[in-house]
mmCIF file of C-alpha atoms in Angstrom:
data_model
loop_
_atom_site.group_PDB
_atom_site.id
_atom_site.type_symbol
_atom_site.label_atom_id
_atom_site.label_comp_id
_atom_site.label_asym_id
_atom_site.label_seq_id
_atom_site.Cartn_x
_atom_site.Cartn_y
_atom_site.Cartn_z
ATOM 1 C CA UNK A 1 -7.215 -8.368 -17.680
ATOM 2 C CA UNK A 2 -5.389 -5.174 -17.866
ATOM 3 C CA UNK A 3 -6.153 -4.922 -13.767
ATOM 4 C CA UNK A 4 -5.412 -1.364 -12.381
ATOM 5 C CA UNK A 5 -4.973 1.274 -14.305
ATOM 6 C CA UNK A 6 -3.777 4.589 -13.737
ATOM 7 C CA UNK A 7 -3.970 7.865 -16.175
ATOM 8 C CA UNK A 8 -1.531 9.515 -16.616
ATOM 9 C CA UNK A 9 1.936 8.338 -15.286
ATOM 10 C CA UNK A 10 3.762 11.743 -15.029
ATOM 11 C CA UNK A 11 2.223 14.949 -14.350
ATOM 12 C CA UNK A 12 4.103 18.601 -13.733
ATOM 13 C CA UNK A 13 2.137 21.437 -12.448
ATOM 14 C CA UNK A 14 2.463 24.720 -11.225
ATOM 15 C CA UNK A 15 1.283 25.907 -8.047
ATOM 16 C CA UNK A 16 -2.282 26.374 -8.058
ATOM 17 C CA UNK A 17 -2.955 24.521 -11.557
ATOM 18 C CA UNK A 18 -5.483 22.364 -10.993
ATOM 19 C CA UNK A 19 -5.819 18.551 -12.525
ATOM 20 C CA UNK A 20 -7.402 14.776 -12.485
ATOM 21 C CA UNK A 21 -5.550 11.564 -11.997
ATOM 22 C CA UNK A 22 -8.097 8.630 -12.945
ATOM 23 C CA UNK A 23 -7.645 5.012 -11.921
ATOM 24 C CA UNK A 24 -9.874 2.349 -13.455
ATOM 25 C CA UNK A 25 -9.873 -1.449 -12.458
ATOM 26 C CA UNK A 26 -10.899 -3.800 -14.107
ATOM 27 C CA UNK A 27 -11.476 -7.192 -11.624
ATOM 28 C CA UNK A 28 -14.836 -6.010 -10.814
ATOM 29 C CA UNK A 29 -13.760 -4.972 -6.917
ATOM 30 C CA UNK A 30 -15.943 -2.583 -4.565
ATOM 31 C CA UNK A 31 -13.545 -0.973 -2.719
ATOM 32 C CA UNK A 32 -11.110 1.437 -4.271
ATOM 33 C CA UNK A 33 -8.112 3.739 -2.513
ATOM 34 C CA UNK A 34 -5.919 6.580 -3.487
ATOM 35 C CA UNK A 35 -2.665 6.754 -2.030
ATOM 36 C CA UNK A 36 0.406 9.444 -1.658
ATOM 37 C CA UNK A 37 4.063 7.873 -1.108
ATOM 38 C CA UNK A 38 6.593 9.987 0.437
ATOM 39 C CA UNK A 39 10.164 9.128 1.080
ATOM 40 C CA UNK A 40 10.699 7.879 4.720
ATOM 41 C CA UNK A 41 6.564 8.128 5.069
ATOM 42 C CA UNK A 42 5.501 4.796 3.606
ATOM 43 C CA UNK A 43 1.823 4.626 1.704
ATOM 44 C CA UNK A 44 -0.835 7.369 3.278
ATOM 45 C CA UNK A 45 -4.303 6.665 2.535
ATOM 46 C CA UNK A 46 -6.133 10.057 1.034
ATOM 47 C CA UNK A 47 -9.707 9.055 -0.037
ATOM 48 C CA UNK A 48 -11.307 5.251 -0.295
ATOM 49 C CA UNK A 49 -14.894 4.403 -1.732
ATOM 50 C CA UNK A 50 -16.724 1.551 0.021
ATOM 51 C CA UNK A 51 -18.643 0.874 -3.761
ATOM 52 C CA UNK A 52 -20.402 3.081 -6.827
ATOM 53 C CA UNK A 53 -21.263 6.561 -5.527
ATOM 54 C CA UNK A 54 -19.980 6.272 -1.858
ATOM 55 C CA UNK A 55 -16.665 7.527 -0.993
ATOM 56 C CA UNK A 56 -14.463 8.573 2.557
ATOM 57 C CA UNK A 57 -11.670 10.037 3.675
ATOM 58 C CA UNK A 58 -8.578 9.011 4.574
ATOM 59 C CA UNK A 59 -5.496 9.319 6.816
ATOM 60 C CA UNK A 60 -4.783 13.068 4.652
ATOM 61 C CA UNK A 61 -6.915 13.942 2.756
ATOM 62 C CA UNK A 62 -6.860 17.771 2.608
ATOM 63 C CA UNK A 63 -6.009 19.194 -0.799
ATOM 64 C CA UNK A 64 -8.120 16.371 -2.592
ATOM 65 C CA UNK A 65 -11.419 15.337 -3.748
ATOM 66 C CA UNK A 66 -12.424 12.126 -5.249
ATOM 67 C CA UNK A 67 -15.152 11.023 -7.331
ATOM 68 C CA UNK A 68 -16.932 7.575 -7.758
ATOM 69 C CA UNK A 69 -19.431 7.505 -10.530
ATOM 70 C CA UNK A 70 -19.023 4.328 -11.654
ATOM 71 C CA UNK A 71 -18.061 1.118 -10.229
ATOM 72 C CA UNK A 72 -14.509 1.005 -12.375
ATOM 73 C CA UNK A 73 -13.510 4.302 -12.359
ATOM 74 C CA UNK A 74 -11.965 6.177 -9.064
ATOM 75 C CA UNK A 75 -10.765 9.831 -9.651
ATOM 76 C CA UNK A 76 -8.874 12.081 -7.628
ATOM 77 C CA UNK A 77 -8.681 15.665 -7.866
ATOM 78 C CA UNK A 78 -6.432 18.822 -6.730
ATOM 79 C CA UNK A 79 -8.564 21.476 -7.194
ATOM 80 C CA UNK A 80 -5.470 23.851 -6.032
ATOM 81 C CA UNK A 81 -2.148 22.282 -6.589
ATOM 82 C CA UNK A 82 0.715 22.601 -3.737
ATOM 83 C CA UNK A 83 4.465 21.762 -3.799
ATOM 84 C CA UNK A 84 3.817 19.732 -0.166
ATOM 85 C CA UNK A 85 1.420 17.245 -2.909
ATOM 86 C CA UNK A 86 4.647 16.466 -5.137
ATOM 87 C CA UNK A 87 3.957 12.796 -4.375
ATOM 88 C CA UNK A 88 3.598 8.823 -5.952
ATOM 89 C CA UNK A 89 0.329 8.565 -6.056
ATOM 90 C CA UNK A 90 -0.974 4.673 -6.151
ATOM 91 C CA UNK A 91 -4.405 3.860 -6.831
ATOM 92 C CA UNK A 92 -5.701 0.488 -5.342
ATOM 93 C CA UNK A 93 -8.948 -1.911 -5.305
ATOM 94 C CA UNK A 94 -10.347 -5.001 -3.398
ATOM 95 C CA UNK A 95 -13.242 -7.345 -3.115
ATOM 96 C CA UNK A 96 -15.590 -6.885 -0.711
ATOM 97 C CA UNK A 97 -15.742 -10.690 -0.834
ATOM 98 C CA UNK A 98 -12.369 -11.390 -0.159
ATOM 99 C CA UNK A 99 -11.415 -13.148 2.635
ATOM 100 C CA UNK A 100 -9.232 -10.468 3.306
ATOM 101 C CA UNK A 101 -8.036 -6.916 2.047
ATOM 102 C CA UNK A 102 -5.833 -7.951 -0.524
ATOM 103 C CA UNK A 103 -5.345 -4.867 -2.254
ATOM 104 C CA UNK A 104 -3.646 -4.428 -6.166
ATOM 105 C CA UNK A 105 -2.511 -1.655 -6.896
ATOM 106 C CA UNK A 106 -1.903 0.316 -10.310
ATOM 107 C CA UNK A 107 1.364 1.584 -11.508
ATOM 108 C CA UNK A 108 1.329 4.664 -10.104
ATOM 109 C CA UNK A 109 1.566 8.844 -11.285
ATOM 110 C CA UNK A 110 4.822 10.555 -10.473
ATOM 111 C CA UNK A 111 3.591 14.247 -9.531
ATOM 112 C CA UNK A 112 5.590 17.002 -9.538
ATOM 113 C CA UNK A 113 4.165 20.673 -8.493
ATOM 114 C CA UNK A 114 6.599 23.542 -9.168
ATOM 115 C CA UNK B 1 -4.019 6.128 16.938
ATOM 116 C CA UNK B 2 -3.266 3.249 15.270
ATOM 117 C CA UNK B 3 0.407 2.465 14.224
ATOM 118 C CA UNK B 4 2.330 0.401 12.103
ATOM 119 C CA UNK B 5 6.336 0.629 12.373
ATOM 120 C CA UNK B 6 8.716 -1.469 10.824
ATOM 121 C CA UNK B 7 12.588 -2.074 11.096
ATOM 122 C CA UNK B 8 15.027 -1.288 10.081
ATOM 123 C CA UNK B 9 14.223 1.373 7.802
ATOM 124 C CA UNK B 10 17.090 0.429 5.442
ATOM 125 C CA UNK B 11 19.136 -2.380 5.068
ATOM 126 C CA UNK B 12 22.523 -3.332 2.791
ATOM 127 C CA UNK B 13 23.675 -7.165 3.130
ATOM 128 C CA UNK B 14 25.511 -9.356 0.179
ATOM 129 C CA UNK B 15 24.172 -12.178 -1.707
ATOM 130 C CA UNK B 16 23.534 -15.535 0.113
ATOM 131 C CA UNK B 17 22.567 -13.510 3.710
ATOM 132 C CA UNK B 18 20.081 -14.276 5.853
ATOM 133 C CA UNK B 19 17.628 -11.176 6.786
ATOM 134 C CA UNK B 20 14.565 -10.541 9.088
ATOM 135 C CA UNK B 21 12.391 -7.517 8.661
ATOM 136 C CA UNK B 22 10.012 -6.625 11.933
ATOM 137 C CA UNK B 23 6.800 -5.294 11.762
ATOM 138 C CA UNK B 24 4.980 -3.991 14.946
ATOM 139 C CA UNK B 25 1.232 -2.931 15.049
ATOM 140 C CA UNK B 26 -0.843 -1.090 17.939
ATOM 141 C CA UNK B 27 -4.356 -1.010 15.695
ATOM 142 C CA UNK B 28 -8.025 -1.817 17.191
ATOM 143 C CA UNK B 29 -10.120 -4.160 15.487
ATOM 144 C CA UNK B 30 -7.408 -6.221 14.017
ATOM 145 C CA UNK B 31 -7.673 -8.854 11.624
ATOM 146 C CA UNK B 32 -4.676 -9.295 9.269
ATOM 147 C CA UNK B 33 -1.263 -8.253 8.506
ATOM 148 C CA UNK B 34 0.097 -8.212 4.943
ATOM 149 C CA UNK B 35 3.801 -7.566 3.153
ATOM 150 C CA UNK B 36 3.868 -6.300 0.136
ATOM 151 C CA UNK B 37 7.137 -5.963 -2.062
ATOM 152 C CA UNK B 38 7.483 -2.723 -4.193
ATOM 153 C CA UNK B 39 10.262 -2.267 -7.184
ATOM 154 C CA UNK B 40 10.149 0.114 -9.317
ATOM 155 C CA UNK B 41 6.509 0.485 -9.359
ATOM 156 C CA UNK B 42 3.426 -0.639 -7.717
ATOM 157 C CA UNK B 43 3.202 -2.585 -4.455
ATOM 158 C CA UNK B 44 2.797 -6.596 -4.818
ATOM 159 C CA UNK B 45 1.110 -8.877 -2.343
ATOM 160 C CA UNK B 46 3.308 -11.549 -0.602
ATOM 161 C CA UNK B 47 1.596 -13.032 2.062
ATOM 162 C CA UNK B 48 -1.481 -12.492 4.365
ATOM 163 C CA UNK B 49 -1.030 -13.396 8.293
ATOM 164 C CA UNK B 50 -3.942 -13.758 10.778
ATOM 165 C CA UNK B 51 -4.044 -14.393 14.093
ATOM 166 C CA UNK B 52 -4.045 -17.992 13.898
ATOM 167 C CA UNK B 53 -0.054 -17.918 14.248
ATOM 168 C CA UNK B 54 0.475 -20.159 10.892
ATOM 169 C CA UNK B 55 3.321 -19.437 9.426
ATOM 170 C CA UNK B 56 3.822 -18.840 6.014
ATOM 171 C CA UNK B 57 6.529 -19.732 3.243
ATOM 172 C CA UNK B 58 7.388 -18.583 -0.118
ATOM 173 C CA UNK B 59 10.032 -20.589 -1.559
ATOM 174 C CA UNK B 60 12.779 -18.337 -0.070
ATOM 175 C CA UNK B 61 10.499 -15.931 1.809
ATOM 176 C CA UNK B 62 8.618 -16.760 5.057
ATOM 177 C CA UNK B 63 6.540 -15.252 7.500
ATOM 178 C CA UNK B 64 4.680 -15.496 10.782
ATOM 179 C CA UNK B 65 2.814 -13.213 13.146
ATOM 180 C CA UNK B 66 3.350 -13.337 17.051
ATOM 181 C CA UNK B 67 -0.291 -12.086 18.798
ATOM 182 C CA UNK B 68 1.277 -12.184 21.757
ATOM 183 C CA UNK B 69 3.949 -9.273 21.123
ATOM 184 C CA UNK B 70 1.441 -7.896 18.199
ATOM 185 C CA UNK B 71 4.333 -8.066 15.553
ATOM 186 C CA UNK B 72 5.336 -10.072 12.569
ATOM 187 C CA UNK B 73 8.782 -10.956 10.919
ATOM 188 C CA UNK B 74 9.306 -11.395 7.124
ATOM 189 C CA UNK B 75 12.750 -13.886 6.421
ATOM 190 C CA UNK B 76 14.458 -13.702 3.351
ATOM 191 C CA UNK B 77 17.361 -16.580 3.011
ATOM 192 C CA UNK B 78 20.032 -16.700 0.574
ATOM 193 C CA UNK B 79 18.867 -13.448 -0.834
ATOM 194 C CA UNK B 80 19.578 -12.412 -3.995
ATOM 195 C CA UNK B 81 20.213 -9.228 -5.546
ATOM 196 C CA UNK B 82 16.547 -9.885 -7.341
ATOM 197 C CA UNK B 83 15.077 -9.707 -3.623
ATOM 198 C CA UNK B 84 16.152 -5.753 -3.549
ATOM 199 C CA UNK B 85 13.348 -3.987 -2.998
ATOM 200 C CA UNK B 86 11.099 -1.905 0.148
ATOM 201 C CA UNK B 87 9.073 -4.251 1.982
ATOM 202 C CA UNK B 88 5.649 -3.197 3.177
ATOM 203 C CA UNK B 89 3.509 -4.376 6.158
ATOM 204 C CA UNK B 90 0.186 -3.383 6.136
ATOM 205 C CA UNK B 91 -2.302 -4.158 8.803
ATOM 206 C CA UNK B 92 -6.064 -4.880 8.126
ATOM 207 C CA UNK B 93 -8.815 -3.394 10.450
ATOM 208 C CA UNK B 94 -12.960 -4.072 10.583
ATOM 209 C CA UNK B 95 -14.577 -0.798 10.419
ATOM 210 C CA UNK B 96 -18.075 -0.178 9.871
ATOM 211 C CA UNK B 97 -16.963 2.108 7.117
ATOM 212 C CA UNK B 98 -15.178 -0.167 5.194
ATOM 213 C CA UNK B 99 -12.326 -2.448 5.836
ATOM 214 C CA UNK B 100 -8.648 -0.250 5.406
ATOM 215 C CA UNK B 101 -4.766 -0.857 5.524
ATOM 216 C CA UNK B 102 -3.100 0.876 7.529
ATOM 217 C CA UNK B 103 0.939 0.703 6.300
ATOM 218 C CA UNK B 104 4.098 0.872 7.820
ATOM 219 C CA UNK B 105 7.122 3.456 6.423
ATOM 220 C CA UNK B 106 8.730 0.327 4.997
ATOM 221 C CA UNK B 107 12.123 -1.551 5.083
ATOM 222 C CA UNK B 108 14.452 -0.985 2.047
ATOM 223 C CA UNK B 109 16.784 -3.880 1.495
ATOM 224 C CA UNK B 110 19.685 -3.482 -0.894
ATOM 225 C CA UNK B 111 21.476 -6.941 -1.566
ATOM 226 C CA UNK B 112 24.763 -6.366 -2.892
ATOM 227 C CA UNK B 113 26.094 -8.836 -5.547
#
């Protein structure tokens, strides 16, 4: 099990570019999370999906959009790129069945926005 | 609005020291804390804490939640410089939307050889 993924690992844009980072998990889970780590701000939660189709917003989620079309798959989007979203961002999932929210989390993508 | 704060926010100490990392929580609906270490990369689980007041232990690593005070403490003995790293707590709420973590800043320990 290659567990979670994330595409791709780096990423530099300029301001107002636009791009996708995808996340894909392969454990089966229901829930899935995007995160943005800052120095000195610990892991923010942008967007989480409750299962296939369904998705909700986080603690900041301005600036994104996510998409959940299938079950595996979790993609978040910057429609307008800003320097403030030079950022880690971590990608997450977690049974619903679970006795409790034991996330895992993928590698992470190293954005830069010039 | 619920809040998760850890300390210290950094930490230096040498091989074979003893250290305690504090997490304090002021979330509704509780129903777990967890620590997570992060390296270079992605976060990794260490231990889940409930309510119940059971302590856990990790070879090295141990942990245990107070209700009372709403706070947990994460010990690391005879640390190593392997056991560098920022430790995460992370506190689990029921919502009707979903059950989320809610994380603190982080402590980063360095442990000096």
């Amino acid at each position: 099990n290659a567990g979670v993924t994330q595409t791709p690992k780096f990423r530099v844009l300029k301001t107002g570019q636009s791009m996708t980072l995808l996340c894909a998990q392969d454990m089966n889970h229901e829930y899935m999370y995007w995160y943005r780590q800052d120095p000195g701000m610990g892991l923010r939660l942008i967007h989480y999906s409750v299962g296939e189709g369904t998705t909700a917003k986080g603690e900041v989620p301005d600036g994104y959009n996510v998409s959940r079309l299938k079950k595996q798959n979790f993609l978040l989007g910057l429609e307008s790129a800003a320097p403030s979203q030079t950022s880690v961002y971590f990608c997450a999932s977690s049974s619903r069945l679970a006795s409790y929210n034991e996330q895992f989390f993928g590698p992470g993508t190293r954005l830069t926005v010039l | 609005e619920d809040k998760v704060v850890q300390s210290p926010l950094s930490l230096v100490v040498h091989e074979g020291d003893t250290v305690t990392l504090n997490c304090s929580y002021e979330v509704t609906n509780f129903r777990s804390l967890l620590w997570y270490k992060q390296e270079k990369k992605a976060p990794t689980f260490l231990f889940m804490l409930t309510s119940s007041g059971i302590e856990k232990k990790s070879g090295r690593l141990s942990s245990i939640l107070d209700k009372k005070e709403l706070s947990s403490i994460l010990n690391i003995t005879a640390t190593q410089t392997g056991d560098s790293a920022i430790y995460l707590c992370a506190v689990e709420e029921s919502k009707s939307s979903g059950d989320k973590l809610t994380f603190g800043t982080g402590t980063r320990l360095a442990v000096r050889p």
